[in-house]
């Protein structure tokens, strides 16, 4: 455990107290990753900054052109959100695959992203949704495509003390799917996961975005597969073609959870099933 925990109640207070805190400090949101790391001896911060009281971080808000999901929004709150179901169907489809109901009551979307895991389910779905990450550091804000936040396993483009405020998802009417292969049907870290967001008109794919989990060093936007799908009929032939192309975009590792080649093959299978579900 750290030596102490501070809990600012506003962003202004956070930026004010930062200089007085020890250099070994990290944010604490739901704690499901950081406390687990601490229990395993893999976390040695002197201070945790509990951000759960900061107003605005736990909001889901619609504007004319986008949906904002705050970084402090619990996974279970997304599950209950009609706006998320409407504008982020791939994210909504990912939620039942995310850990267990009790864990979803604690875990936040911001923690899922900041943790930088290639198998983060919420992140993989948001990458397929074309989400942006909204970041802040001492009053300075920036916005970047979420897919560009990830640099490698557990490595993100976040600067020291930079806070994820939330995620902005462009509002467009589209269909979405999320399929995950784990050790069990539910409650497990994925061996491979596929998220799809697509606009389909009269059986033709007008826009497609495919993201992959657990098959690359980062949650991966499958750019070639996504581009290849555009302007094609959502036919058996297209689905078979996409499921071949997607395999070439993966660079999976073999570890205790799965063999690399199996992950690659299953990406093709999961994409095939996901696209078929959109065609149904
Ligand atoms: C038993 C178990 C099962 C799990 N199953 C899954 C699963 O199925 N799918 C899945 O994707 N994940 C799973 N996880 C991982 C974890 O629950 C998620 O990654 C969760 O979303 C982390 O959110 P949190 O709020 O708990 O983050 P925390 O543990 O509080 O923080 C995680 C990291 O993010 C940083 N951080 C948090 N919020 C911010 C912010 N706003 N800005 C900047 N940095 C921030 C913290 O400093 C820390 O480094 C599981 C974890 C456990 C223990």
Short mmCIF file of C-alpha atoms in Angstrom, two decimals, residues 15 17 90 120 154 173 196 208 264:
data_model
loop_
_atom_site.label_atom_id
_atom_site.label_comp_id
_atom_site.label_asym_id
_atom_site.label_seq_id
_atom_site.Cartn_x
_atom_site.Cartn_y
_atom_site.Cartn_z
CA UNK A 15 -3.67 20.74 -9.94
CA UNK A 17 -1.87 19.97 -4.58
CA UNK A 90 -19.91 -2.21 -29.93
CA UNK A 120 -8.80 -4.20 -22.20
CA UNK A 154 1.22 -1.16 -20.25
CA UNK A 173 -26.20 5.55 -36.53
CA UNK A 196 -16.83 -4.13 -35.05
CA UNK A 208 -16.42 -0.11 -41.06
CA UNK A 264 -4.54 -15.37 -34.80
#
